[in-house]
PDB file of C-alpha atoms and ligand atoms in Angstrom:
ATOM      1  CA  MET A  17       3.425  16.149  15.775  1.00  0.00           C
ATOM      2  CA  TRP A  18       3.777  12.809  15.937  1.00  0.00           C
ATOM      3  CA  ARG A  19       0.008  11.972  16.477  1.00  0.00           C
ATOM      4  CA  ASN A  20      -3.362  13.125  14.733  1.00  0.00           C
ATOM      5  CA  THR A  21      -5.416  15.743  15.591  1.00  0.00           C
ATOM      6  CA  GLN A  22      -9.153  16.850  14.856  1.00  0.00           C
ATOM      7  CA  ALA A  23      -7.639  19.093  12.163  1.00  0.00           C
ATOM      8  CA  GLY A  24      -5.211  17.113  10.541  1.00  0.00           C
ATOM      9  CA  TYR A  25      -2.901  14.097  10.039  1.00  0.00           C
ATOM     10  CA  GLY A  26       0.327  13.992  12.503  1.00  0.00           C
ATOM     11  CA  LEU A  27       4.282  13.069  10.960  1.00  0.00           C
ATOM     12  CA  ALA A  28       3.177   9.287  11.602  1.00  0.00           C
ATOM     13  CA  ALA A  29       0.272   8.580   9.353  1.00  0.00           C
ATOM     14  CA  GLN A  30       1.811  11.052   6.454  1.00  0.00           C
ATOM     15  CA  VAL A  31       5.347   9.222   6.625  1.00  0.00           C
ATOM     16  CA  LEU A  32       3.651   5.892   6.607  1.00  0.00           C
ATOM     17  CA  HIS A  33       0.827   7.103   3.894  1.00  0.00           C
ATOM     18  CA  TRP A  34       3.801   8.146   1.392  1.00  0.00           C
ATOM     19  CA  LEU A  35       6.013   5.625   2.168  1.00  0.00           C
ATOM     20  CA  ILE A  36       3.509   2.486   1.785  1.00  0.00           C
ATOM     21  CA  ALA A  37       2.020   4.792  -1.232  1.00  0.00           C
ATOM     22  CA  LEU A  38       5.764   4.834  -3.151  1.00  0.00           C
ATOM     23  CA  LEU A  39       6.568   0.888  -1.830  1.00  0.00           C
ATOM     24  CA  PHE A  40       3.151  -0.266  -3.444  1.00  0.00           C
ATOM     25  CA  ALA A  41       3.579   1.414  -6.762  1.00  0.00           C
ATOM     26  CA  CYS A  42       6.988  -0.385  -7.150  1.00  0.00           C
ATOM     27  CA  GLN A  43       5.602  -3.305  -6.567  1.00  0.00           C
ATOM     28  CA  LEU A  44       2.990  -3.515  -8.676  1.00  0.00           C
ATOM     29  CA  ALA A  45       5.731  -2.590 -11.349  1.00  0.00           C
ATOM     30  CA  LEU A  46       8.030  -5.637  -9.867  1.00  0.00           C
ATOM     31  CA  GLY A  47       5.118  -7.856  -9.606  1.00  0.00           C
ATOM     32  CA  TYR A  48       4.159  -7.318 -13.408  1.00  0.00           C
ATOM     33  CA  LEU A  49       8.035  -7.774 -14.148  1.00  0.00           C
ATOM     34  CA  THR A  50       8.250 -11.027 -12.627  1.00  0.00           C
ATOM     35  CA  GLN A  51       5.868 -11.995 -14.975  1.00  0.00           C
ATOM     36  CA  ALA A  52       7.269 -10.441 -18.009  1.00  0.00           C
ATOM     37  CA  SER A  53      10.631 -11.953 -17.502  1.00  0.00           C
ATOM     38  CA  ALA A  54       9.837 -15.542 -17.724  1.00  0.00           C
ATOM     39  CA  ASP A  55      12.376 -16.378 -20.612  1.00  0.00           C
ATOM     40  CA  ASP A  56      15.431 -15.343 -18.102  1.00  0.00           C
ATOM     41  CA  PRO A  57      14.737 -17.630 -15.098  1.00  0.00           C
ATOM     42  CA  ALA A  58      17.876 -16.308 -13.588  1.00  0.00           C
ATOM     43  CA  LEU A  59      16.760 -12.437 -13.487  1.00  0.00           C
ATOM     44  CA  GLN A  60      12.869 -13.518 -12.743  1.00  0.00           C
ATOM     45  CA  PHE A  61      14.200 -15.617  -9.740  1.00  0.00           C
ATOM     46  CA  ARG A  62      15.999 -12.609  -8.579  1.00  0.00           C
ATOM     47  CA  LEU A  63      12.788 -10.304  -9.106  1.00  0.00           C
ATOM     48  CA  TYR A  64      10.825 -12.797  -7.065  1.00  0.00           C
ATOM     49  CA  GLN A  65      13.292 -12.739  -4.156  1.00  0.00           C
ATOM     50  CA  TRP A  66      12.719  -8.349  -4.126  1.00  0.00           C
ATOM     51  CA  HIS A  67       9.290  -8.508  -4.796  1.00  0.00           C
ATOM     52  CA  LYS A  68       8.826 -11.008  -1.905  1.00  0.00           C
ATOM     53  CA  SER A  69      10.971  -8.743   0.387  1.00  0.00           C
ATOM     54  CA  LEU A  70       9.033  -5.365  -0.782  1.00  0.00           C
ATOM     55  CA  GLY A  71       5.851  -7.212   0.054  1.00  0.00           C
ATOM     56  CA  PHE A  72       6.805  -8.201   3.608  1.00  0.00           C
ATOM     57  CA  LEU A  73       8.330  -4.594   4.345  1.00  0.00           C
ATOM     58  CA  ILE A  74       4.767  -3.643   2.980  1.00  0.00           C
ATOM     59  CA  LEU A  75       3.082  -5.990   5.120  1.00  0.00           C
ATOM     60  CA  ALA A  76       4.982  -4.890   8.181  1.00  0.00           C
ATOM     61  CA  LEU A  77       4.648  -1.339   7.896  1.00  0.00           C
ATOM     62  CA  ALA A  78       0.524  -1.648   6.980  1.00  0.00           C
ATOM     63  CA  LEU A  79      -0.087  -3.628  10.066  1.00  0.00           C
ATOM     64  CA  LEU A  80       2.023  -0.937  11.864  1.00  0.00           C
ATOM     65  CA  ARG A  81      -0.516   1.806  10.262  1.00  0.00           C
ATOM     66  CA  LEU A  82      -3.330  -0.100  11.143  1.00  0.00           C
ATOM     67  CA  GLY A  83      -2.271  -0.432  15.019  1.00  0.00           C
ATOM     68  CA  TRP A  84      -1.509   3.699  14.686  1.00  0.00           C
ATOM     69  CA  TRP A  85      -5.185   3.972  12.926  1.00  0.00           C
ATOM     70  CA  ALA A  86      -6.836   2.398  15.817  1.00  0.00           C
ATOM     71  CA  ILE A  87      -5.476   3.959  18.403  1.00  0.00           C
ATOM     72  CA  GLY A  88      -5.679   7.672  17.038  1.00  0.00           C
ATOM     73  CA  ILE A  89      -8.031  10.608  15.926  1.00  0.00           C
ATOM     74  CA  ARG A  90      -9.556  10.593  12.466  1.00  0.00           C
ATOM     75  CA  PRO A  91      -9.100  14.222  11.080  1.00  0.00           C
ATOM     76  CA  ALA A  92     -12.444  15.613  10.188  1.00  0.00           C
ATOM     77  CA  PRO A  93     -12.656  16.785   6.289  1.00  0.00           C
ATOM     78  CA  ALA A  94     -10.097  19.570   5.411  1.00  0.00           C
ATOM     79  CA  GLY A  95     -13.024  20.784   2.847  1.00  0.00           C
ATOM     80  CA  HIS A  96     -16.922  20.938   2.876  1.00  0.00           C
ATOM     81  CA  MET A  97     -18.056  17.458   2.278  1.00  0.00           C
ATOM     82  CA  GLY A  98     -21.601  16.157   2.142  1.00  0.00           C
ATOM     83  CA  ARG A  99     -22.480  12.798   4.286  1.00  0.00           C
ATOM     84  CA  LEU A 100     -22.383  10.411   1.164  1.00  0.00           C
ATOM     85  CA  GLU A 101     -18.861  12.052   0.161  1.00  0.00           C
ATOM     86  CA  ARG A 102     -17.734  11.604   3.894  1.00  0.00           C
ATOM     87  CA  LEU A 103     -19.305   8.158   3.829  1.00  0.00           C
ATOM     88  CA  ALA A 104     -17.406   7.218   0.020  1.00  0.00           C
ATOM     89  CA  ALA A 105     -14.006   8.823   1.265  1.00  0.00           C
ATOM     90  CA  TYR A 106     -14.056   6.802   4.744  1.00  0.00           C
ATOM     91  CA  ALA A 107     -14.653   3.722   2.678  1.00  0.00           C
ATOM     92  CA  ALA A 108     -11.937   4.010   0.521  1.00  0.00           C
ATOM     93  CA  HIS A 109      -9.776   4.811   2.950  1.00  0.00           C
ATOM     94  CA  SER A 110     -10.740   1.873   5.228  1.00  0.00           C
ATOM     95  CA  LEU A 111     -10.475  -0.627   1.767  1.00  0.00           C
ATOM     96  CA  LEU A 112      -7.079   1.005   1.006  1.00  0.00           C
ATOM     97  CA  LEU A 113      -5.949   0.290   4.478  1.00  0.00           C
ATOM     98  CA  GLY A 114      -7.077  -3.050   4.594  1.00  0.00           C
ATOM     99  CA  LEU A 115      -5.951  -4.157   1.049  1.00  0.00           C
ATOM    100  CA  THR A 116      -2.433  -3.099   1.656  1.00  0.00           C
ATOM    101  CA  ILE A 117      -2.267  -5.956   4.101  1.00  0.00           C
ATOM    102  CA  VAL A 118      -4.599  -8.286   2.170  1.00  0.00           C
ATOM    103  CA  VAL A 119      -2.522  -8.062  -1.125  1.00  0.00           C
ATOM    104  CA  PRO A 120       0.723  -8.961   0.516  1.00  0.00           C
ATOM    105  CA  LEU A 121      -1.137 -12.112   2.751  1.00  0.00           C
ATOM    106  CA  ALA A 122      -2.502 -13.439  -0.698  1.00  0.00           C
ATOM    107  CA  GLY A 123       1.362 -13.125  -1.954  1.00  0.00           C
ATOM    108  CA  TRP A 124       2.240 -14.973   0.686  1.00  0.00           C
ATOM    109  CA  ALA A 125      -0.345 -17.739   0.336  1.00  0.00           C
ATOM    110  CA  VAL A 126       0.981 -18.142  -3.002  1.00  0.00           C
ATOM    111  CA  VAL A 127       4.404 -19.329  -2.529  1.00  0.00           C
ATOM    112  CA  SER A 128       2.835 -21.160   0.716  1.00  0.00           C
ATOM    113  CA  ALA A 129       0.679 -23.107  -1.626  1.00  0.00           C
ATOM    114  CA  SER A 130       3.492 -23.754  -4.262  1.00  0.00           C
ATOM    115  CA  PRO A 131       4.921 -27.383  -4.657  1.00  0.00           C
ATOM    116  CA  LEU A 132       7.973 -26.096  -5.335  1.00  0.00           C
ATOM    117  CA  ALA A 133       8.606 -25.063  -1.617  1.00  0.00           C
ATOM    118  CA  ILE A 134      11.080 -22.277  -2.512  1.00  0.00           C
ATOM    119  CA  PRO A 135      11.751 -20.445   0.583  1.00  0.00           C
ATOM    120  CA  SER A 136      11.347 -16.887   0.941  1.00  0.00           C
ATOM    121  CA  TYR A 137      14.318 -14.486   1.688  1.00  0.00           C
ATOM    122  CA  ALA A 138      13.313 -11.006   2.921  1.00  0.00           C
ATOM    123  CA  PHE A 139      16.454  -8.982   1.831  1.00  0.00           C
ATOM    124  CA  ASP A 140      18.924 -12.119   1.841  1.00  0.00           C
ATOM    125  CA  LEU A 141      18.690 -11.497   6.462  1.00  0.00           C
ATOM    126  CA  VAL A 142      15.671 -13.782   7.290  1.00  0.00           C
ATOM    127  CA  VAL A 143      14.142 -16.607   5.831  1.00  0.00           C
ATOM    128  CA  ILE A 144      10.263 -15.938   6.414  1.00  0.00           C
ATOM    129  CA  PRO A 145       8.377 -19.296   6.902  1.00  0.00           C
ATOM    130  CA  ASN A 146       5.371 -20.397   4.824  1.00  0.00           C
ATOM    131  CA  LEU A 147       1.805 -20.090   6.156  1.00  0.00           C
ATOM    132  CA  PRO A 148       0.466 -23.474   7.277  1.00  0.00           C
ATOM    133  CA  LEU A 149      -1.405 -24.107   3.545  1.00  0.00           C
ATOM    134  CA  ALA A 150      -1.896 -27.207   1.476  1.00  0.00           C
ATOM    135  CA  ALA A 151       0.648 -27.251  -1.571  1.00  0.00           C
ATOM    136  CA  SER A 152      -0.730 -27.988  -4.810  1.00  0.00           C
ATOM    137  CA  ASP A 153      -0.850 -26.617  -8.200  1.00  0.00           C
ATOM    138  CA  ALA A 154      -4.570 -25.805  -8.168  1.00  0.00           C
ATOM    139  CA  ALA A 155      -3.912 -24.040  -4.889  1.00  0.00           C
ATOM    140  CA  GLU A 156      -0.865 -22.234  -6.289  1.00  0.00           C
ATOM    141  CA  ALA A 157      -2.824 -21.303  -9.072  1.00  0.00           C
ATOM    142  CA  PHE A 158      -5.998 -20.332  -6.819  1.00  0.00           C
ATOM    143  CA  TRP A 159      -4.007 -17.965  -4.867  1.00  0.00           C
ATOM    144  CA  SER A 160      -1.873 -16.473  -7.727  1.00  0.00           C
ATOM    145  CA  ARG A 161      -5.397 -15.572  -9.182  1.00  0.00           C
ATOM    146  CA  VAL A 162      -6.573 -13.998  -6.094  1.00  0.00           C
ATOM    147  CA  HIS A 163      -3.440 -12.332  -5.619  1.00  0.00           C
ATOM    148  CA  ALA A 164      -2.782 -10.917  -9.076  1.00  0.00           C
ATOM    149  CA  LEU A 165      -6.824  -9.988  -8.943  1.00  0.00           C
ATOM    150  CA  LEU A 166      -6.483  -7.745  -5.617  1.00  0.00           C
ATOM    151  CA  ALA A 167      -3.108  -6.437  -6.518  1.00  0.00           C
ATOM    152  CA  TYR A 168      -4.393  -4.665  -9.718  1.00  0.00           C
ATOM    153  CA  GLY A 169      -7.928  -3.916  -8.098  1.00  0.00           C
ATOM    154  CA  THR A 170      -6.233  -1.687  -5.512  1.00  0.00           C
ATOM    155  CA  GLY A 171      -3.952  -0.103  -7.777  1.00  0.00           C
ATOM    156  CA  LEU A 172      -6.940   1.003  -9.496  1.00  0.00           C
ATOM    157  CA  LEU A 173      -8.563   2.086  -6.306  1.00  0.00           C
ATOM    158  CA  ALA A 174      -5.317   3.917  -5.218  1.00  0.00           C
ATOM    159  CA  LEU A 175      -5.475   5.795  -8.609  1.00  0.00           C
ATOM    160  CA  GLY A 176      -9.113   6.812  -8.394  1.00  0.00           C
ATOM    161  CA  HIS A 177      -8.287   8.181  -4.506  1.00  0.00           C
ATOM    162  CA  ALA A 178      -5.154   9.603  -6.064  1.00  0.00           C
ATOM    163  CA  LEU A 179      -7.334  11.683  -8.613  1.00  0.00           C
ATOM    164  CA  ALA A 180      -9.925  12.703  -5.749  1.00  0.00           C
ATOM    165  CA  ALA A 181      -7.047  14.075  -4.409  1.00  0.00           C
ATOM    166  CA  LEU A 182      -6.165  16.469  -7.047  1.00  0.00           C
ATOM    167  CA  HIS A 183      -9.436  17.114  -7.543  1.00  0.00           C
ATOM    168  CA  HIS A 184      -9.591  18.603  -3.873  1.00  0.00           C
ATOM    169  CA  HIS A 185      -6.632  20.558  -4.550  1.00  0.00           C
ATOM    170  CA  PHE A 186      -6.853  22.120  -8.130  1.00  0.00           C
ATOM    171  CA  LEU A 187     -10.805  22.155  -8.697  1.00  0.00           C
ATOM    172  CA  ARG A 188     -11.976  22.751  -5.024  1.00  0.00           C
ATOM    173  CA  ARG A 189      -9.148  24.281  -3.658  1.00  0.00           C
ATOM    174  CA  ASP A 190      -9.409  23.035  -0.419  1.00  0.00           C
ATOM    175  CA  ASP A 191      -6.640  21.880   2.246  1.00  0.00           C
ATOM    176  CA  THR A 192      -7.099  17.807   1.643  1.00  0.00           C
ATOM    177  CA  LEU A 193      -3.482  17.683  -0.157  1.00  0.00           C
ATOM    178  CA  ARG A 194      -2.004  20.214   1.263  1.00  0.00           C
ATOM    179  CA  ARG A 195      -2.405  18.743   5.025  1.00  0.00           C
ATOM    180  CA  MET A 196      -0.892  15.547   3.895  1.00  0.00           C
ATOM    181  CA  VAL A 197       2.142  16.865   2.678  1.00  0.00           C
ATOM    182  CA  ARG A 198       3.120  19.205   5.437  1.00  0.00           C
ATOM    183  CA  PRO A 199       6.459  17.612   6.871  1.00  0.00           C
ATOM    184  CA  PHE A 200       7.619  17.979   3.320  1.00  0.00           C
ATOM    185  CA  ARG A 201       6.175  21.751   2.650  1.00  0.00           C
ATOM    186  CA  LYS A 202       7.713  22.684   6.229  1.00  0.00           C
ATOM    187  CA  HIS A 203      11.029  21.196   4.751  1.00  0.00           C
ATOM    188  CA  ALA A 204      11.071  22.908   1.377  1.00  0.00           C
ATOM    189  CA  GLY A 205      10.217  26.327   3.160  1.00  0.00           C
ATOM    190  CA  TRP A 206       6.659  26.862   1.686  1.00  0.00           C
ATOM    191  CA  LYS A 207       3.649  28.133   3.811  1.00  0.00           C
TER     192      LYS A 207
HETATM  193  C1  HEM B   3       1.352  -5.128  -1.647  1.00  0.00           C
HETATM  194  C2  HEM B   3       2.153  -6.098  -1.641  1.00  0.00           C
HETATM  195  C3  HEM B   3       2.391  -6.745  -3.043  1.00  0.00           C
HETATM  196  C4  HEM B   3       2.004  -6.542  -4.533  1.00  0.00           C
HETATM  197  C5  HEM B   3       1.359  -4.550  -4.745  1.00  0.00           C
HETATM  198  C6  HEM B   3       1.737  -7.397  -5.328  1.00  0.00           C
HETATM  199  C7  HEM B   3       1.713  -7.422  -6.672  1.00  0.00           C
HETATM  200  C8  HEM B   3       1.941  -8.416  -7.612  1.00  0.00           C
HETATM  201  C9  HEM B   3       1.539  -8.389  -9.068  1.00  0.00           C
HETATM  202  C10 HEM B   3       1.067  -7.264  -9.752  1.00  0.00           C
HETATM  203  C11 HEM B   3       2.242  -9.517  -9.452  1.00  0.00           C
HETATM  204  C12 HEM B   3       1.715 -10.069 -10.863  1.00  0.00           C
HETATM  205  C13 HEM B   3       0.609 -10.632 -11.511  1.00  0.00           C
HETATM  206  C14 HEM B   3       0.192 -11.009 -12.575  1.00  0.00           C
HETATM  207  O1  HEM B   3       0.433  -9.939 -13.569  1.00  0.00           O
HETATM  208  O2  HEM B   3       0.131 -11.976 -12.934  1.00  0.00           O
HETATM  209  C15 HEM B   3       2.611 -10.478  -8.717  1.00  0.00           C
HETATM  210  C16 HEM B   3       2.854 -11.887  -8.555  1.00  0.00           C
HETATM  211  C17 HEM B   3       3.395 -12.619  -7.640  1.00  0.00           C
HETATM  212  N1  HEM B   3       3.360 -11.799  -6.145  1.00  0.00           N
HETATM  213 FE1  HEM B   3       2.705 -10.358  -5.583  1.00  0.00          FE
HETATM  214  N2  HEM B   3       2.441  -8.213  -4.681  1.00  0.00           N
HETATM  215  C18 HEM B   3       2.814  -8.402  -3.173  1.00  0.00           C
HETATM  216  C19 HEM B   3       3.261  -8.940  -1.965  1.00  0.00           C
HETATM  217  C20 HEM B   3       3.618  -9.995  -2.601  1.00  0.00           C
HETATM  218  C21 HEM B   3       4.296 -11.089  -1.496  1.00  0.00           C
HETATM  219  C22 HEM B   3       4.466 -10.705   0.132  1.00  0.00           C
HETATM  220  C23 HEM B   3       4.335 -11.930  -1.913  1.00  0.00           C
HETATM  221  C24 HEM B   3       5.121 -13.144  -1.438  1.00  0.00           C
HETATM  222  C25 HEM B   3       5.567 -13.924  -0.190  1.00  0.00           C
HETATM  223  C26 HEM B   3       4.370 -12.450  -3.358  1.00  0.00           C
HETATM  224  C27 HEM B   3       4.587 -13.418  -4.127  1.00  0.00           C
HETATM  225  C28 HEM B   3       4.416 -13.037  -5.241  1.00  0.00           C
HETATM  226  C29 HEM B   3       4.099 -14.028  -6.732  1.00  0.00           C
HETATM  227  C30 HEM B   3       4.842 -15.397  -6.306  1.00  0.00           C
HETATM  228  C31 HEM B   3       3.712 -13.462  -7.698  1.00  0.00           C
HETATM  229  C32 HEM B   3       3.689 -14.783  -8.777  1.00  0.00           C
HETATM  230  C33 HEM B   3       2.298 -15.345  -9.264  1.00  0.00           C
HETATM  231  C34 HEM B   3       1.967 -16.405 -10.192  1.00  0.00           C
HETATM  232  O3  HEM B   3       3.144 -16.747 -10.472  1.00  0.00           O
HETATM  233  O4  HEM B   3       1.105 -16.205 -11.155  1.00  0.00           O
HETATM  234  N3  HEM B   3       3.563 -10.733  -3.442  1.00  0.00           N
HETATM  235  N4  HEM B   3       2.248  -9.461  -7.403  1.00  0.00           N
HETATM  236  C1  HEM B   4      -0.331   9.805  -5.983  1.00  0.00           C
HETATM  237  C2  HEM B   4      -0.922   9.161  -4.855  1.00  0.00           C
HETATM  238  C3  HEM B   4      -1.504   9.531  -3.755  1.00  0.00           C
HETATM  239  C4  HEM B   4      -1.920  10.703  -3.285  1.00  0.00           C
HETATM  240  C5  HEM B   4      -2.155  11.883  -3.740  1.00  0.00           C
HETATM  241  C6  HEM B   4      -2.750  10.371  -2.072  1.00  0.00           C
HETATM  242  C7  HEM B   4      -3.230  11.309  -1.242  1.00  0.00           C
HETATM  243  C8  HEM B   4      -4.028  11.267   0.019  1.00  0.00           C
HETATM  244  C9  HEM B   4      -4.442  12.392   0.493  1.00  0.00           C
HETATM  245  C10 HEM B   4      -4.551  13.907   0.540  1.00  0.00           C
HETATM  246  C11 HEM B   4      -5.088  11.851   1.994  1.00  0.00           C
HETATM  247  C12 HEM B   4      -5.971  12.581   3.028  1.00  0.00           C
HETATM  248  C13 HEM B   4      -7.529  12.491   2.706  1.00  0.00           C
HETATM  249  C14 HEM B   4      -8.161  13.064   3.641  1.00  0.00           C
HETATM  250  O1  HEM B   4      -7.685  14.117   4.239  1.00  0.00           O
HETATM  251  O2  HEM B   4      -9.219  12.802   3.914  1.00  0.00           O
HETATM  252  C15 HEM B   4      -4.965  10.301   1.816  1.00  0.00           C
HETATM  253  C16 HEM B   4      -5.228   9.520   3.068  1.00  0.00           C
HETATM  254  C17 HEM B   4      -5.129   8.020   2.359  1.00  0.00           C
HETATM  255  N1  HEM B   4      -4.322   7.229   1.409  1.00  0.00           N
HETATM  256 FE1  HEM B   4      -3.614   8.283  -0.089  1.00  0.00          FE
HETATM  257  N2  HEM B   4      -2.982   9.128  -1.504  1.00  0.00           N
HETATM  258  C18 HEM B   4      -2.076   8.571  -2.725  1.00  0.00           C
HETATM  259  C19 HEM B   4      -1.705   7.062  -3.010  1.00  0.00           C
HETATM  260  C20 HEM B   4      -2.233   6.033  -1.915  1.00  0.00           C
HETATM  261  C21 HEM B   4      -1.841   4.800  -2.072  1.00  0.00           C
HETATM  262  C22 HEM B   4      -1.173   4.195  -2.974  1.00  0.00           C
HETATM  263  C23 HEM B   4      -2.898   4.222  -1.042  1.00  0.00           C
HETATM  264  C24 HEM B   4      -2.363   2.742  -0.433  1.00  0.00           C
HETATM  265  C25 HEM B   4      -2.352   1.819  -1.573  1.00  0.00           C
HETATM  266  C26 HEM B   4      -3.119   5.405   0.028  1.00  0.00           C
HETATM  267  C27 HEM B   4      -4.057   5.169   1.291  1.00  0.00           C
HETATM  268  C28 HEM B   4      -4.420   5.989   1.974  1.00  0.00           C
HETATM  269  C29 HEM B   4      -4.984   5.691   2.870  1.00  0.00           C
HETATM  270  C30 HEM B   4      -5.280   4.252   3.919  1.00  0.00           C
HETATM  271  C31 HEM B   4      -5.310   7.282   3.680  1.00  0.00           C
HETATM  272  C32 HEM B   4      -6.343   7.243   4.722  1.00  0.00           C
HETATM  273  C33 HEM B   4      -5.393   8.197   5.902  1.00  0.00           C
HETATM  274  C34 HEM B   4      -4.105   7.449   6.481  1.00  0.00           C
HETATM  275  O3  HEM B   4      -4.384   6.493   7.267  1.00  0.00           O
HETATM  276  O4  HEM B   4      -3.036   7.320   6.161  1.00  0.00           O
HETATM  277  N3  HEM B   4      -3.123   6.532  -0.761  1.00  0.00           N
HETATM  278  N4  HEM B   4      -4.347  10.179   0.398  1.00  0.00           N
END
């Protein structure tokens, strides 16, 4: 039930997938809003604290998922897929998996390289120490560009990935999307 099999994703992979996908989408919007709220410093500060907290949560969940992925079985494709298509799907999934770790790390580098040295409070509960990076305006600007580029790039890749899933569901009519939402379908009483 929890683990993947050759035929499909287990409950753990499905719950982690949808939780991280949802948090990632919220986090993109929140990141954008931190930049759009520059004329209201109090609001901007609060948005930053939420953005950092959610970012650390995504990092923890993505590391957990990487561990689960490494020790588990990778299900065979649900529908018929050529060699190149399998390779593209594998590359896209591996990239998405890696980027959900690298993007928050780059965000963590932004705050660590900032000369302002503002501490990161995760959900107002724990202080997360900065990474051991040299702080300067130039280093902060560098990591800020890297973080933004990777975050929006991952958003685009995830969009392509979601469109591919819809293509499988509506045009090819195979089981690709259905087997990724199995627990929710069961809960709703669908077959
Ligand atoms: C998956 C997780 C994350 C995503 C998707 C994400 C996404 C974004 C986006 C879209 C922006 C706006 C970029 C722009 O328009 O210039 C942003 C800005 C920022 N993020 Fe993140 N972020 C994540 C995690 C983190 C984490 C963990 C931290 C810090 C601990 C962080 C710190 C920041 C900071 C400081 C900025 C402002 C950069 C600047 O001043 O230019 N982010 N983020
Ligand atoms: C509405 C949006 C999304 C849809 C419809 C969707 C759909 C799917 C489906 C159907 C699979 C299984 C593919 C297969 O059987 O070969 C899958 C796997 C995967 N998806 Fe998504 N996805 C979405 C968003 C995202 C996002 C935002 C991310 C990451 C940022 C992501 C990362 C992954 C990864 C890494 C896998 C590989 C399996 C795993 O380890 O969980 N997906 N997705």
